[in-house]
Short mmCIF file of C-alpha atoms and ligand atoms in Angstrom, two decimals:
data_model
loop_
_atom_site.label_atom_id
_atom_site.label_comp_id
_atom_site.label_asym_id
_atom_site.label_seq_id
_atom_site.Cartn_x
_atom_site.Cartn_y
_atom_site.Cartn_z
CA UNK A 1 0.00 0.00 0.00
CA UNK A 2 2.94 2.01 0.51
CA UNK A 3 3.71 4.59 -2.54
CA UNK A 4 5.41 7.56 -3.40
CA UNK A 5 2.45 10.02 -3.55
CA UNK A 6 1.74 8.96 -0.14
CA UNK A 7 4.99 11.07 0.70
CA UNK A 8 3.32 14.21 -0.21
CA UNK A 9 3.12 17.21 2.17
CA UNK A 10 0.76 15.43 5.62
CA UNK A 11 -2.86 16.89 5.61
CA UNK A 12 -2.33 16.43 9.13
CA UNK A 13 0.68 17.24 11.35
CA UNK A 14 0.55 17.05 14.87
CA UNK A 15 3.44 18.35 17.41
CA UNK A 16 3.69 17.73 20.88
CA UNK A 17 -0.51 17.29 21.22
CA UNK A 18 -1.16 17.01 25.17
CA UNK A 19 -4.65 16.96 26.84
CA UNK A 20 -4.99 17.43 30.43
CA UNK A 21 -8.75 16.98 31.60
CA UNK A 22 -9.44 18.63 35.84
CA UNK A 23 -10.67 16.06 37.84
CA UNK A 24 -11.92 16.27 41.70
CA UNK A 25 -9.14 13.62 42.02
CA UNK A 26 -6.67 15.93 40.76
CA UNK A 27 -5.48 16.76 36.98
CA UNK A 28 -4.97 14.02 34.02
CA UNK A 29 -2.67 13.99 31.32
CA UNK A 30 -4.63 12.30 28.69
CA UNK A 31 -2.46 12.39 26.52
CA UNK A 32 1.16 13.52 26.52
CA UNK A 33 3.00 15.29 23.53
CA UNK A 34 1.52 13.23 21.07
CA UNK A 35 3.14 13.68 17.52
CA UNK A 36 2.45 12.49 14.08
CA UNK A 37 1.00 12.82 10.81
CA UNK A 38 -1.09 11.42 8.27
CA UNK A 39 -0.75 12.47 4.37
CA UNK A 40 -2.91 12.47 1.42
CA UNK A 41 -4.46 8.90 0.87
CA UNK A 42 -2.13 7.51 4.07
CA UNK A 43 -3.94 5.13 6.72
CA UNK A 44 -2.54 5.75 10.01
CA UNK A 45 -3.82 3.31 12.65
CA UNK A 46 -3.95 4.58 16.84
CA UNK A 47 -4.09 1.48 18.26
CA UNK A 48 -3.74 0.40 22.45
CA UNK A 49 -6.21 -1.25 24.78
CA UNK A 50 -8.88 1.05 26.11
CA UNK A 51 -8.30 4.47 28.45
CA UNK A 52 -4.82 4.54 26.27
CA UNK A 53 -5.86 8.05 24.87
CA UNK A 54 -7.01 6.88 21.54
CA UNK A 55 -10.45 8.99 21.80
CA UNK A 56 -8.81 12.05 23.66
CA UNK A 57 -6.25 12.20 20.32
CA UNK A 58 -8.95 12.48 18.41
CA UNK A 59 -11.13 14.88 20.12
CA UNK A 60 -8.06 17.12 20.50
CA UNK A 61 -7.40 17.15 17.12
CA UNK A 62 -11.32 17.94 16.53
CA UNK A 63 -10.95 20.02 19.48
CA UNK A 64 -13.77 18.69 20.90
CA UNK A 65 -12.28 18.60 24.34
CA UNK A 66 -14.46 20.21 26.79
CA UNK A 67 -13.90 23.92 27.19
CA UNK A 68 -11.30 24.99 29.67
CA UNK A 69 -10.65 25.37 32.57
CA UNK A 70 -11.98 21.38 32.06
CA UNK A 71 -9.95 20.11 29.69
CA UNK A 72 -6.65 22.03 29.06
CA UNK A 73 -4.90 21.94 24.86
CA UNK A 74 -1.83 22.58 24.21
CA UNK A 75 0.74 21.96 21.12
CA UNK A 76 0.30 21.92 17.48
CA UNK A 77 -1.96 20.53 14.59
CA UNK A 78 -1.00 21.85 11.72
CA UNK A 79 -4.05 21.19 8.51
CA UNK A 80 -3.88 21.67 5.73
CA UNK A 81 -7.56 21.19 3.42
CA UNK A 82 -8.16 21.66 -0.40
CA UNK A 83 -8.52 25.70 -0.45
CA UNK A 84 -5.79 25.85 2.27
CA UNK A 85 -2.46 27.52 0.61
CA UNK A 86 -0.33 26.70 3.86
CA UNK A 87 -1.36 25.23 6.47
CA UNK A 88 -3.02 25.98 9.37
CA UNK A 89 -2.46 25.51 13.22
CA UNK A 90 -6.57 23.97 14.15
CA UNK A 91 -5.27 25.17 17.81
CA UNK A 92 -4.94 29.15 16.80
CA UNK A 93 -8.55 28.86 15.00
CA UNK A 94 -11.48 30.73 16.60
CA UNK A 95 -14.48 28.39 17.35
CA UNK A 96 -16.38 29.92 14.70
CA UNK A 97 -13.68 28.73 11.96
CA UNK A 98 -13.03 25.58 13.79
CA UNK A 99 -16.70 24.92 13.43
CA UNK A 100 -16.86 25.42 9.90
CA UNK A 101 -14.00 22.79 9.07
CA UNK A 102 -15.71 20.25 11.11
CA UNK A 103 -17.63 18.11 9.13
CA UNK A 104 -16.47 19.28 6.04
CA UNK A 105 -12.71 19.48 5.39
CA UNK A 106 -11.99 17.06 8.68
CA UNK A 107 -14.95 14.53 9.58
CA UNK A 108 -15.39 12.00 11.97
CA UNK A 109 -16.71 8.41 12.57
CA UNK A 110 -17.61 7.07 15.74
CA UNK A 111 -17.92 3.60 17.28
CA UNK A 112 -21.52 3.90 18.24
CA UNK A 113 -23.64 5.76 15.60
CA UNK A 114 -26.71 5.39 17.16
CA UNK A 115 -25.31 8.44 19.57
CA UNK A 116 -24.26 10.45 16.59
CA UNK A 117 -27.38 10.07 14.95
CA UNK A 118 -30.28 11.88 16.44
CA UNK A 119 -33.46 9.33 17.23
CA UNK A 120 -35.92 11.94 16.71
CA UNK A 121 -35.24 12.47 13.33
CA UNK A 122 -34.67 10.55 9.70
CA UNK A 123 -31.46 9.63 8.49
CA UNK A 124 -32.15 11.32 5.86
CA UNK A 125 -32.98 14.77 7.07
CA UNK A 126 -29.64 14.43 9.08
CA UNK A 127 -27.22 13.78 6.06
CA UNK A 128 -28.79 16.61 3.83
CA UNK A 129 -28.65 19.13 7.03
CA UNK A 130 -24.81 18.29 6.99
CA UNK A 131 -24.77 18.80 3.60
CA UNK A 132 -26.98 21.76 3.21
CA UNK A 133 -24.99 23.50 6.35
CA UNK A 134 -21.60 23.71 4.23
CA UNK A 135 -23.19 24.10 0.54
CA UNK A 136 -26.31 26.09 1.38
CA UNK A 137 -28.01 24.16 -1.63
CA UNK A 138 -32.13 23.60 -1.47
CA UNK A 139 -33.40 21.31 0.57
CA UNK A 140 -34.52 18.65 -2.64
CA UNK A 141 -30.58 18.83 -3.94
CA UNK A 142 -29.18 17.98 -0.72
CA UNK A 143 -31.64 15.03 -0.18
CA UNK A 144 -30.46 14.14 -4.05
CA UNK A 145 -26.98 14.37 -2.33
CA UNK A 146 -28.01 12.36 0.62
CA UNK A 147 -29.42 9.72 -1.67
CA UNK A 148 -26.24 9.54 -3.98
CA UNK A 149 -24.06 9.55 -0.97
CA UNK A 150 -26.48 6.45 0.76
CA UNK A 151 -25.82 4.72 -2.14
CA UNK A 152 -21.99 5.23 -2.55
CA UNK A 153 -21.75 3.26 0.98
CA UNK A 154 -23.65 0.49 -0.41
CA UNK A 155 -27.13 1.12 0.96
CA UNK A 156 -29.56 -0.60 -1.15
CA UNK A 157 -32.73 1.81 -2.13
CA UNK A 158 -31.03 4.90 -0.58
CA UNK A 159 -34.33 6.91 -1.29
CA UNK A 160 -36.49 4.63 0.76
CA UNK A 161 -33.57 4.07 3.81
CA UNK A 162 -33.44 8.03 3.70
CA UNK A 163 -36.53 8.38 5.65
CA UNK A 164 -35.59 5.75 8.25
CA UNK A 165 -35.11 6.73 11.76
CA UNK A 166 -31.73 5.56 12.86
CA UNK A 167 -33.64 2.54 15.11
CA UNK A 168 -34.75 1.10 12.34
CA UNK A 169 -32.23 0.59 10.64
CA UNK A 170 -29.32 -2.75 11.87
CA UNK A 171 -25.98 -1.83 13.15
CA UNK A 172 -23.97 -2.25 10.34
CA UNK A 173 -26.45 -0.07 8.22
CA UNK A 174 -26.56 2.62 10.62
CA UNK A 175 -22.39 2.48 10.61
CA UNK A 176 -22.78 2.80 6.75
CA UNK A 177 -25.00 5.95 6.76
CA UNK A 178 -22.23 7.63 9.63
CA UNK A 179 -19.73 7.14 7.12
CA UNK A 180 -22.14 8.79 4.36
CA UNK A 181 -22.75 11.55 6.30
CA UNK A 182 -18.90 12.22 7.31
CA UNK A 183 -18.17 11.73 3.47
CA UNK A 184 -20.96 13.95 2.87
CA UNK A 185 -19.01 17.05 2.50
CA UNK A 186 -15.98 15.32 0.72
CA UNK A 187 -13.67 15.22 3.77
CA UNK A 188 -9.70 15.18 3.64
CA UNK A 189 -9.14 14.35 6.67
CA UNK A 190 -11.44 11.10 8.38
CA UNK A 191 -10.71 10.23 12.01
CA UNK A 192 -12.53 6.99 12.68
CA UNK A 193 -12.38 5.94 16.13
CA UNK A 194 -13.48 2.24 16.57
CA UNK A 195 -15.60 2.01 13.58
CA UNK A 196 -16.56 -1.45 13.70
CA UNK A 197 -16.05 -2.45 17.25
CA UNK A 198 -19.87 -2.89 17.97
CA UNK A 199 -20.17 -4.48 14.96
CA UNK A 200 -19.94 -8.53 14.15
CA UNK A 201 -16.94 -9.79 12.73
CA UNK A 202 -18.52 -10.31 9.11
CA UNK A 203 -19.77 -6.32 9.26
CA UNK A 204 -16.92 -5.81 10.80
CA UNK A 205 -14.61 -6.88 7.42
CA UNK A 206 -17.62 -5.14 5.12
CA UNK A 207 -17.18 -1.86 6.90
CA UNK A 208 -13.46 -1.63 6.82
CA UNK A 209 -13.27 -2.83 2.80
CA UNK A 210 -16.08 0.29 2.48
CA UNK A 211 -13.57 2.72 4.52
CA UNK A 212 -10.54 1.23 2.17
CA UNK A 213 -12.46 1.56 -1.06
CA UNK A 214 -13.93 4.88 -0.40
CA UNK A 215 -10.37 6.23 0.46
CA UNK A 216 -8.96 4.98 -2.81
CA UNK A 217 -11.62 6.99 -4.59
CA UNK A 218 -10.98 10.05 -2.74
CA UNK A 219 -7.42 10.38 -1.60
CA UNK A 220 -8.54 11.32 1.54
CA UNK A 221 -5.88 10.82 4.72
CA UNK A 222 -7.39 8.25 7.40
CA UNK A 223 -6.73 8.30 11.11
CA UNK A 224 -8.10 5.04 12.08
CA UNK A 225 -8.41 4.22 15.46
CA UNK A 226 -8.90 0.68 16.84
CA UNK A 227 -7.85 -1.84 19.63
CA UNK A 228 -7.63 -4.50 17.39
CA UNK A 229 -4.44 -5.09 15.52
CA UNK A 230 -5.96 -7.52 13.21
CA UNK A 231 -7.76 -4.66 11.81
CA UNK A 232 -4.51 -2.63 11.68
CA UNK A 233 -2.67 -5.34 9.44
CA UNK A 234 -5.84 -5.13 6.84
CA UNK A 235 -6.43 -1.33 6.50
CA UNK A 236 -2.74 0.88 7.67
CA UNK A 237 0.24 2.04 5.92
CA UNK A 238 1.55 3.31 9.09
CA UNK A 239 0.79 2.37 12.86
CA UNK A 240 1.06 4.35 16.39
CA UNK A 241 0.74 2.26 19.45
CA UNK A 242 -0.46 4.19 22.57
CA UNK A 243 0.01 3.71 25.96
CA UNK A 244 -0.71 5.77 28.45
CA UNK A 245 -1.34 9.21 26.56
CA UNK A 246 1.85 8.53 24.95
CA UNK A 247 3.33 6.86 21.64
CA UNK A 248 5.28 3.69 22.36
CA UNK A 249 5.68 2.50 18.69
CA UNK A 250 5.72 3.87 15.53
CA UNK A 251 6.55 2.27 12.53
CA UNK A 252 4.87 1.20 9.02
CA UNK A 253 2.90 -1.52 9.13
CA UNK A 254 5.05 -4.29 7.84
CA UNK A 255 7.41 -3.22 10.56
CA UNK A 256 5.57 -3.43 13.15
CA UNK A 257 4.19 -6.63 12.65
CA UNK A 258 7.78 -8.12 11.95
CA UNK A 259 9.58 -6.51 14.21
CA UNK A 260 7.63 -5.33 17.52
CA UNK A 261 10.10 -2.97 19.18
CA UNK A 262 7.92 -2.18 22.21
CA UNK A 263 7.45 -5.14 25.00
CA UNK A 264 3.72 -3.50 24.70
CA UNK A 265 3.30 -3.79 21.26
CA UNK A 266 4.78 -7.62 21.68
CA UNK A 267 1.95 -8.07 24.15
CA UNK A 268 -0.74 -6.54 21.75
CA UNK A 269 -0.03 -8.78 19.00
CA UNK A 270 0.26 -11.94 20.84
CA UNK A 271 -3.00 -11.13 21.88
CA UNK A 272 -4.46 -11.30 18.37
CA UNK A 273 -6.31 -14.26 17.34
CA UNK A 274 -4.24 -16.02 15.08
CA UNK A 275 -6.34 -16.38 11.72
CA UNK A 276 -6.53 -12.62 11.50
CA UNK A 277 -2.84 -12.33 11.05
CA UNK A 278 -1.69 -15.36 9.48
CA UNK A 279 0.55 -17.92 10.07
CA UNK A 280 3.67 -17.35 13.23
CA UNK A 281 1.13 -15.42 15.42
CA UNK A 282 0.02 -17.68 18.38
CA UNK A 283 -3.84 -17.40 19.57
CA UNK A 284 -3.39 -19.21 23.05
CA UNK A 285 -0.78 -17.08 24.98
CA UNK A 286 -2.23 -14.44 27.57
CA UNK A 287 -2.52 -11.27 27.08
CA UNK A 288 -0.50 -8.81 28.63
CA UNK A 289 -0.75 -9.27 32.47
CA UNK A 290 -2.21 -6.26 34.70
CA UNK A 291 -4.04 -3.63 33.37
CA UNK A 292 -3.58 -0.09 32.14
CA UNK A 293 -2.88 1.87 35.35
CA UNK A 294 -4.84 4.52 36.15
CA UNK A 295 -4.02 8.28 34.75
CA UNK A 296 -4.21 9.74 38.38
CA UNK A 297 -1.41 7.19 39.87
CA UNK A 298 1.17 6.25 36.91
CA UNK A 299 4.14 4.13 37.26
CA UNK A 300 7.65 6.28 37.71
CA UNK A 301 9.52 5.68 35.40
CA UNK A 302 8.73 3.65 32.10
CA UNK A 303 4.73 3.39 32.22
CA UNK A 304 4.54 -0.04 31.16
CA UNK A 305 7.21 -1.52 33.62
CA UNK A 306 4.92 -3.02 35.64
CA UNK A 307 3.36 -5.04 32.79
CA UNK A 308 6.87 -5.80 31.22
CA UNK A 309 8.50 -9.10 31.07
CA UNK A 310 11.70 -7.37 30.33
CA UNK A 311 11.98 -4.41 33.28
CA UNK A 312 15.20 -3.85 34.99
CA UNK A 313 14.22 -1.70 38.32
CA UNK A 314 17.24 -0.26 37.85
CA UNK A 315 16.82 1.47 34.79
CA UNK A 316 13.00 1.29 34.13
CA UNK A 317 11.73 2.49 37.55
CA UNK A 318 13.83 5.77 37.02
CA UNK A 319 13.68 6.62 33.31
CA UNK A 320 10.80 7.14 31.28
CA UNK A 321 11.91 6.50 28.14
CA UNK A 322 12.21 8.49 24.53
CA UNK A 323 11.33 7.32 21.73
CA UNK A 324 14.00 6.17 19.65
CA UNK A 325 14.70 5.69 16.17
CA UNK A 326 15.67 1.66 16.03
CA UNK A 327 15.54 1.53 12.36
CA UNK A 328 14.42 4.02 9.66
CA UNK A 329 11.39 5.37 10.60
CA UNK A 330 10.96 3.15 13.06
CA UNK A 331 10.27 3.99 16.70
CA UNK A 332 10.22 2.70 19.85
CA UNK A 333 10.03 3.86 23.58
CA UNK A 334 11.72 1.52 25.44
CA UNK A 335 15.05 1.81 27.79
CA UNK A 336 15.95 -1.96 26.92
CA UNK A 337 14.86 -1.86 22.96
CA UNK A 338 18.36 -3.36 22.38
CA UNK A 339 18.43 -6.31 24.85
CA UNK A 340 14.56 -7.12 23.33
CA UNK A 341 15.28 -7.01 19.81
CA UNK A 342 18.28 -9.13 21.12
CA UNK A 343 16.24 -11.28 23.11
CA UNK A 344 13.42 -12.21 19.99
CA UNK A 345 16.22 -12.93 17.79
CA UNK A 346 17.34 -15.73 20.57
CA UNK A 347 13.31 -16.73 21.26
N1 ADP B 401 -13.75 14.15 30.10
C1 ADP B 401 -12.80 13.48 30.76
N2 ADP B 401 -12.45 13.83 32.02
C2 ADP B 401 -11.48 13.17 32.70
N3 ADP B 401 -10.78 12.15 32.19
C3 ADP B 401 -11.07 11.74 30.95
C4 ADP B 401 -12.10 12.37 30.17
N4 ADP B 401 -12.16 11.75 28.97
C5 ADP B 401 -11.23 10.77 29.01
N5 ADP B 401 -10.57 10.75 30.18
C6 ADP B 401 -9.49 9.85 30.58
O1 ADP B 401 -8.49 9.89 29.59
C7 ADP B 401 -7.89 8.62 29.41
C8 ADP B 401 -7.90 8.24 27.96
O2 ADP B 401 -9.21 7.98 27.54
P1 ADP B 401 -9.59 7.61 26.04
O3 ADP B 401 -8.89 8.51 25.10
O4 ADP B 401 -11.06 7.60 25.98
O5 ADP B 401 -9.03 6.13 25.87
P2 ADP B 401 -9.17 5.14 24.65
O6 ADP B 401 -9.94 5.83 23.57
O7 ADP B 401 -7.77 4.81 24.25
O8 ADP B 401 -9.89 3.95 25.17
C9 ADP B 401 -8.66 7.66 30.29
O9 ADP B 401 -7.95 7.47 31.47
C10 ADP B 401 -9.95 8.40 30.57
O10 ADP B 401 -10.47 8.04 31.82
MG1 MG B 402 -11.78 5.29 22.70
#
């Protein structure tokens, strides 16, 4: 999947992204200078196991944090849409032009459309409003539009499904008409965070062959976010593996996969049922012991040291690590990287 157009200036860039929500317990660091970025027709997975800061990326990037003194923003993401000449920090944007990117140059997917969608009215009412709202077109063209776009996502009689309410329409459907309306306005930049989780396995597969195909179409850069790496290995050119509020592992996809830097990332994939991934993955070995420590209380040190087969007090307890470049464009935030990679080649 990897090609040289894909090396084009990113649509997104982000630097040094941190989110810090106020709790009564005392402040969070949701996520901690975050950076990456995603280019023209690039799928860039965000994968870790839940409360890793997957969602809070996103939101940040949407800014769609809660309003401060709640939720504090601070670094860099740099945009750059169609009319856009340079690019633009989404952080230095007034609400106002903030809100008129969102759902149009930058849209979203989320896991559970039923709490996208409103109940109260039909699907397609919704879709036109989203297109009408960017396009001011009459109300009959943008229903046209929400027809065409119904059908592009392989909804069978779009005219009839557009006056469903979202109940009454299955899971997988309703998934299909959130990524209609988020394609509605001819996006470059889709965040989709857990698309397909509360979906079956087979909808599952259909939705993320829609997501690929659609892409190819229209060049648009994809920030997909999921827990599963089998997903990953289908859909990314490029992976980020979170832990934390923080990447661990960055590296393209065939990389990662053959080459886990990260004890975390070793854990992940171990943990993926085999068939999804082929043949040298093992199904039956646990998953990575412990949990993912709470935000309020985290380790000193390396974060994952707890969980890590591989910890040396010594080093681990003090140092939280950088992330280091193990092999081009490769990276990995781990003290011991060396002894691992050392370690797998002796396993
Ligand atoms: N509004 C909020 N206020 C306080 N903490 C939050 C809020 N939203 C998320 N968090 C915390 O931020 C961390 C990351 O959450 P999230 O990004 O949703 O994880 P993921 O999407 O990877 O499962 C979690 O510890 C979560 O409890
Ligand atoms: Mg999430």
């Amino acid at each position: 999947m990897q090609n040289e157009s894909k090396q084009a200036t990113p649509v997104l860039q982000v630097k040094d992204l941190s989110v810090c929500f106020k709790t009564v317990n005392g402040l969070v660091t949701a996520v901690n200078q975050v950076s990456f970025d995603v280019a023209q027709g690039e799928t860039v997975a965000l994968v870790g196991e839940s409360g890793s800061g997957k969602s809070v990326t996103s939101l940040g990037v949407m800014r769609l944090t809660p309003p401060a003194p709640r939720a504090q923003l601070s670094g860099e993401v740099w945009f750059r849409g169609r009319e856009d000449t340079q690019p633009v920090n989404l952080l230095s944007l007034s609400e106002k032009e903030m809100r008129s990117r969102r759902g149009k140059d930058i849209a979203m997917v989320f896991q559970e459309p039923m709490t996208s969608f409103n109940p109260l009215h039909t699907i397609g009412k919704q879709i036109a409003e989203g297109v009408r709202i960017h396009h001011g077109i009459s109300k009959a063209a943008a229903l046209d539009r929400a027809a065409e776009l119904l059908d592009m996502v392989g909804i069978s009689a779009p005219r009839e499904r557009l006056k469903n309410y979202p109940h009454e329409m299955s899971g997988g459907m309703r998934q299909r008409a959130m990524i209609a309306m988020a394609l509605a306005n001819d996006p470059c930049l889709l965040i989709a965070d857990e698309p397909t989780t509360a979906l079956d396995v087979t909808i599952q597969a259909q939705i993320t062959e829609l997501l690929q195909e659609l892409q190819q179409k229209t060049k648009m850069a994809l920030l997909f976010i999921t827990h599963n790496l089998g997903v990953v290995a289908e859909i990314a050119d490029r992976v980020m593996v979170m832990y934390c509020g923080q990447i661990v592992e960055q590296a393209n996809v065939e990389a990662l996969f053959a080459q886990p830097g990260m004890p975390y990332t070793q854990g992940l994939l171990k943990s993926v049922p085999k068939l999804s991934l082929g043949e040298g993955h093992q199904s039956d070995l646990p998953a990575i012991p412990g949990s993912v420590p709470s935000p309020l209380a985290l380790p000193s040190g390396c974060h994952f040291g707890p969980r890590c087969a591989h910890i040396d007090a010594d080093v681990c307890q003090q140092v939280n690590p950088v992330l280091a470049e193990v092999s081009a464009q490769h990276w990995v935030r781990c003290n011991r990287w060396k002894n691992v990679a050392e370690s797998l080649q002796h396993a």
